[in-house]
């Protein structure tokens, strides 16, 4: 869906979306009434899920987010058939249902969301389970150095170092903007990496594998930084988000 990012004159990696993005900025920006915002968001999500070109991702929805998917289509997972698997270098691999995750003590964070392409959504609430809690429950082995994330779209992947994954502002998120995370925003469960650019917050999360080294994810293979701290990576100087 996305070509390999090109380079701006100042060296910042950008994709085709950024070059074309201004074409769609005004299309839905005039929609301000909450009811119309929700309708536009649902329409864009439905269309983007069937759009192999990715052009629908150029349009902002009512919440300020833009739709990005890296697969031509993404299956829907209900509460009944969703599973999150934790495996790799752990003593107690296991699978979690959505009900299992909801039963764990929640953590709520409110942070700005910063996309590496430039847009920012201030004060966005996320709620879920701290990733560190799930890692501790699994019993991470001494040889572990990193965590790899896979997604049920069959394409998206991400990684963090083990130290990064244990930060208190990294969530396996179940709620966003005080609502259950819908399919179009990566639900029912997504990763939320508060201090890094939003491409690190993998959508449609289905697998957490503890590994002995970092393996670059989907966006890193296209040229983005593996360590994606907001304001300190990818040639950008945005204000930190966490």
Coordinates of C-alpha atoms in Angstrom, one line a residue, residues 2-20 116-118 219 222-224 234 236:
X2 CA 2.8 2.3 0.8
X3 CA 5.9 2.7 -1.4
X4 CA 9.4 3.1 0.1
X5 CA 9.5 6.6 1.7
X6 CA 11.2 9.3 -0.3
X7 CA 13.4 12.0 1.2
X8 CA 12.5 15.7 1.8
X9 CA 15.3 18.2 1.3
X10 CA 16.0 18.2 5.0
X11 CA 16.4 14.5 5.1
X12 CA 13.1 13.5 6.8
X13 CA 11.6 10.3 5.5
X14 CA 8.1 10.7 4.0
X15 CA 5.8 8.5 2.0
X16 CA 3.5 9.0 -1.0
X17 CA 0.7 9.9 1.5
X18 CA 2.6 13.0 2.7
X19 CA 3.2 14.2 -0.8
X20 CA -0.4 13.8 -1.8
X116 CA 5.8 10.8 11.7
X117 CA 4.1 12.4 8.7
X118 CA 3.3 15.5 10.7
X219 CA 7.6 0.6 8.7
X222 CA 10.4 1.0 4.5
X223 CA 13.0 3.4 6.0
X224 CA 11.7 4.7 9.3
X234 CA 13.2 10.3 11.8
X236 CA 11.9 15.5 13.1

